[in-house]
Amino acid sequence: MEAELVALASAGAAALVQQMVGEAWEQARGRVAVFFARRSGRDVAVIDGELEEARAELVEAERSGDEETRTEALAEWRGRMRRALRNDPAAATELRALLDELEGPSAEPRQAVRIHNTVSGVTQNGTLIQIGTIGRVDGVDLGGPRAG
């Protein structure tokens, strides 16, 4: 279950950062602020201010070609989303609905892609997760044989 929450948090952070530098940000900002306020007990206006500050940094980073700022923003919002999901089981349903709303109808049909990883050499027991496109998380299949 933790891997699914990590994937959902990653998708949420990617969508959020993409929206922050896009034209539809004003429409999304309020919903995102409410989502985080419900989980943190903090005032919506405070979170809204944090979102606007992050947006300003991202817009400036886009202009200057600063990829590091975008990477840092993704990590920060992924962490916040992961904590929200871990602390409130109902948050996953709300975040999926928010992602559907933020991404809107897709112009291109989605196609399923199967990825098979083989890890060889010196290995440590653990989970290997590979994500091709981070976007809507309709289903994450982390099944398959486990290393023994």
CSV table of C-alpha atoms in Angstrom, one decimal:
chain,number,residue,atom,x,y,z
A,1,MET,CA,0.0,0.0,0.0
A,2,GLU,CA,2.9,2.4,0.8
A,3,ALA,CA,4.2,2.1,-2.8
A,4,GLU,CA,0.7,3.1,-4.2
A,5,LEU,CA,0.7,6.2,-1.9
A,6,VAL,CA,4.2,7.1,-3.0
A,7,ALA,CA,3.1,6.8,-6.7
A,8,LEU,CA,-0.1,8.9,-6.0
A,9,ALA,CA,1.9,11.5,-4.1
A,10,SER,CA,4.4,11.7,-7.0
A,11,ALA,CA,1.6,12.1,-9.5
A,12,GLY,CA,0.0,14.7,-7.4
A,13,ALA,CA,3.2,16.7,-7.0
A,14,ALA,CA,4.0,16.5,-10.7
A,15,ALA,CA,0.5,17.7,-11.6
A,16,LEU,CA,0.7,20.5,-9.0
A,17,VAL,CA,4.0,21.8,-10.2
A,18,GLN,CA,2.8,21.6,-13.8
A,19,GLN,CA,-0.3,23.6,-12.9
A,20,MET,CA,1.7,26.2,-11.0
A,21,VAL,CA,3.5,27.3,-14.2
A,22,GLY,CA,0.4,26.9,-16.4
A,23,GLU,CA,-2.5,29.1,-17.4
A,24,ALA,CA,-5.1,27.2,-15.3
A,25,TRP,CA,-3.3,27.8,-12.0
A,26,GLU,CA,-5.9,30.3,-10.7
A,27,GLN,CA,-8.7,27.7,-11.1
A,28,ALA,CA,-6.6,25.0,-9.3
A,29,ARG,CA,-5.0,26.9,-6.5
A,30,GLY,CA,-8.1,27.1,-4.2
A,31,ARG,CA,-8.8,23.4,-4.4
A,32,VAL,CA,-5.2,22.5,-3.7
A,33,ALA,CA,-5.1,24.9,-0.7
A,34,VAL,CA,-8.2,23.4,0.8
A,35,PHE,CA,-6.8,19.9,0.3
A,36,PHE,CA,-3.7,20.7,2.3
A,37,ALA,CA,-5.6,22.8,4.9
A,38,ARG,CA,-7.9,19.8,5.7
A,39,ARG,CA,-5.0,17.6,6.5
A,40,SER,CA,-2.8,20.1,8.4
A,41,GLY,CA,-5.3,22.0,10.4
A,42,ARG,CA,-3.7,25.2,9.1
A,43,ASP,CA,-5.5,28.2,7.6
A,44,VAL,CA,-6.3,28.0,3.9
A,45,ALA,CA,-5.0,31.5,3.4
A,46,VAL,CA,-1.6,30.6,4.8
A,47,ILE,CA,-1.3,27.6,2.5
A,48,ASP,CA,-2.6,29.7,-0.4
A,49,GLY,CA,0.3,32.1,0.3
A,50,GLU,CA,2.8,29.2,0.4
A,51,LEU,CA,1.4,28.0,-3.0
A,52,GLU,CA,1.8,31.4,-4.5
A,53,GLU,CA,5.3,31.8,-3.2
A,54,ALA,CA,6.2,28.4,-4.7
A,55,ARG,CA,4.5,29.4,-8.0
A,56,ALA,CA,6.5,32.6,-8.2
A,57,GLU,CA,9.8,30.7,-7.7
A,58,LEU,CA,8.8,28.1,-10.3
A,59,VAL,CA,7.8,30.8,-12.9
A,60,GLU,CA,11.1,32.5,-12.4
A,61,ALA,CA,12.9,29.2,-12.7
A,62,GLU,CA,11.1,28.4,-15.9
A,63,ARG,CA,12.2,31.8,-17.3
A,64,SER,CA,15.8,31.3,-16.3
A,65,GLY,CA,16.0,27.6,-17.2
A,66,ASP,CA,16.7,26.6,-13.5
A,67,GLU,CA,15.8,22.9,-13.5
A,68,GLU,CA,17.1,22.5,-9.9
A,69,THR,CA,14.3,24.7,-8.5
A,70,ARG,CA,11.7,22.5,-10.3
A,71,THR,CA,13.3,19.4,-8.9
A,72,GLU,CA,13.2,20.8,-5.4
A,73,ALA,CA,9.6,21.9,-5.7
A,74,LEU,CA,8.6,18.4,-6.9
A,75,ALA,CA,10.4,16.8,-3.9
A,76,GLU,CA,8.8,19.3,-1.4
A,77,TRP,CA,5.2,18.9,-2.7
A,78,ARG,CA,5.6,15.1,-3.1
A,79,GLY,CA,6.6,14.9,0.6
A,80,ARG,CA,3.7,17.1,1.7
A,81,MET,CA,1.3,14.9,-0.3
A,82,ARG,CA,2.8,11.7,1.0
A,83,ARG,CA,2.3,12.9,4.6
A,84,ALA,CA,-1.3,14.0,3.8
A,85,LEU,CA,-2.0,10.6,2.3
A,86,ARG,CA,-0.4,8.7,5.2
A,87,ASN,CA,-2.2,10.7,7.9
A,88,ASP,CA,-5.7,10.6,6.3
A,89,PRO,CA,-6.9,7.6,4.4
A,90,ALA,CA,-9.7,9.7,2.8
A,91,ALA,CA,-7.1,11.9,1.2
A,92,ALA,CA,-6.3,9.4,-1.5
A,93,THR,CA,-9.9,9.6,-2.9
A,94,GLU,CA,-9.8,13.4,-2.8
A,95,LEU,CA,-6.4,13.6,-4.4
A,96,ARG,CA,-7.4,11.3,-7.2
A,97,ALA,CA,-10.5,13.5,-7.9
A,98,LEU,CA,-8.3,16.6,-7.7
A,99,LEU,CA,-5.9,15.0,-10.2
A,100,ASP,CA,-8.7,14.2,-12.6
A,101,GLU,CA,-9.9,17.8,-12.3
A,102,LEU,CA,-6.5,19.3,-12.8
A,103,GLU,CA,-5.6,17.2,-15.7
A,104,GLY,CA,-9.0,17.5,-17.4
A,105,PRO,CA,-10.0,15.3,-20.3
A,106,SER,CA,-7.0,13.9,-22.1
A,107,ALA,CA,-6.8,14.6,-25.8
A,108,GLU,CA,-4.8,11.5,-26.4
A,109,PRO,CA,-6.1,8.1,-25.5
A,110,ARG,CA,-4.0,6.3,-22.8
A,111,GLN,CA,-2.4,3.1,-23.6
A,112,ALA,CA,-1.2,0.4,-21.2
A,113,VAL,CA,2.5,-0.2,-21.1
A,114,ARG,CA,4.1,-3.2,-19.4
A,115,ILE,CA,7.6,-2.8,-18.1
A,116,HIS,CA,9.7,-5.7,-16.9
A,117,ASN,CA,12.8,-5.0,-14.9
A,118,THR,CA,15.6,-7.5,-14.3
A,119,VAL,CA,18.0,-6.5,-11.6
A,120,SER,CA,21.3,-8.5,-11.6
A,121,GLY,CA,24.6,-8.3,-10.0
A,122,VAL,CA,25.0,-7.2,-6.4
A,123,THR,CA,21.5,-6.6,-5.2
A,124,GLN,CA,19.9,-5.6,-1.9
A,125,ASN,CA,16.5,-6.8,-1.0
A,126,GLY,CA,14.1,-3.9,-1.6
A,127,THR,CA,11.4,-2.6,-3.9
A,128,LEU,CA,12.2,-1.4,-7.4
A,129,ILE,CA,9.8,1.2,-8.8
A,130,GLN,CA,10.0,2.5,-12.3
A,131,ILE,CA,7.6,5.1,-13.6
A,132,GLY,CA,7.6,6.1,-17.2
A,133,THR,CA,5.1,9.0,-17.3
A,134,ILE,CA,4.0,10.6,-14.1
A,135,GLY,CA,0.4,11.7,-14.5
A,136,ARG,CA,-2.9,10.2,-13.6
A,137,VAL,CA,-2.6,7.2,-11.4
A,138,ASP,CA,-5.5,5.0,-12.5
A,139,GLY,CA,-3.8,1.8,-11.4
A,140,VAL,CA,-0.4,0.9,-10.1
A,141,ASP,CA,0.6,-2.8,-10.4
A,142,LEU,CA,3.5,-3.5,-8.2
A,143,GLY,CA,2.8,-7.3,-8.3
A,144,GLY,CA,5.0,-10.0,-9.6
A,145,PRO,CA,7.6,-12.3,-8.1
A,146,ARG,CA,9.3,-11.2,-4.9
A,147,ALA,CA,13.0,-11.7,-4.4
A,148,GLY,CA,13.5,-14.5,-1.9
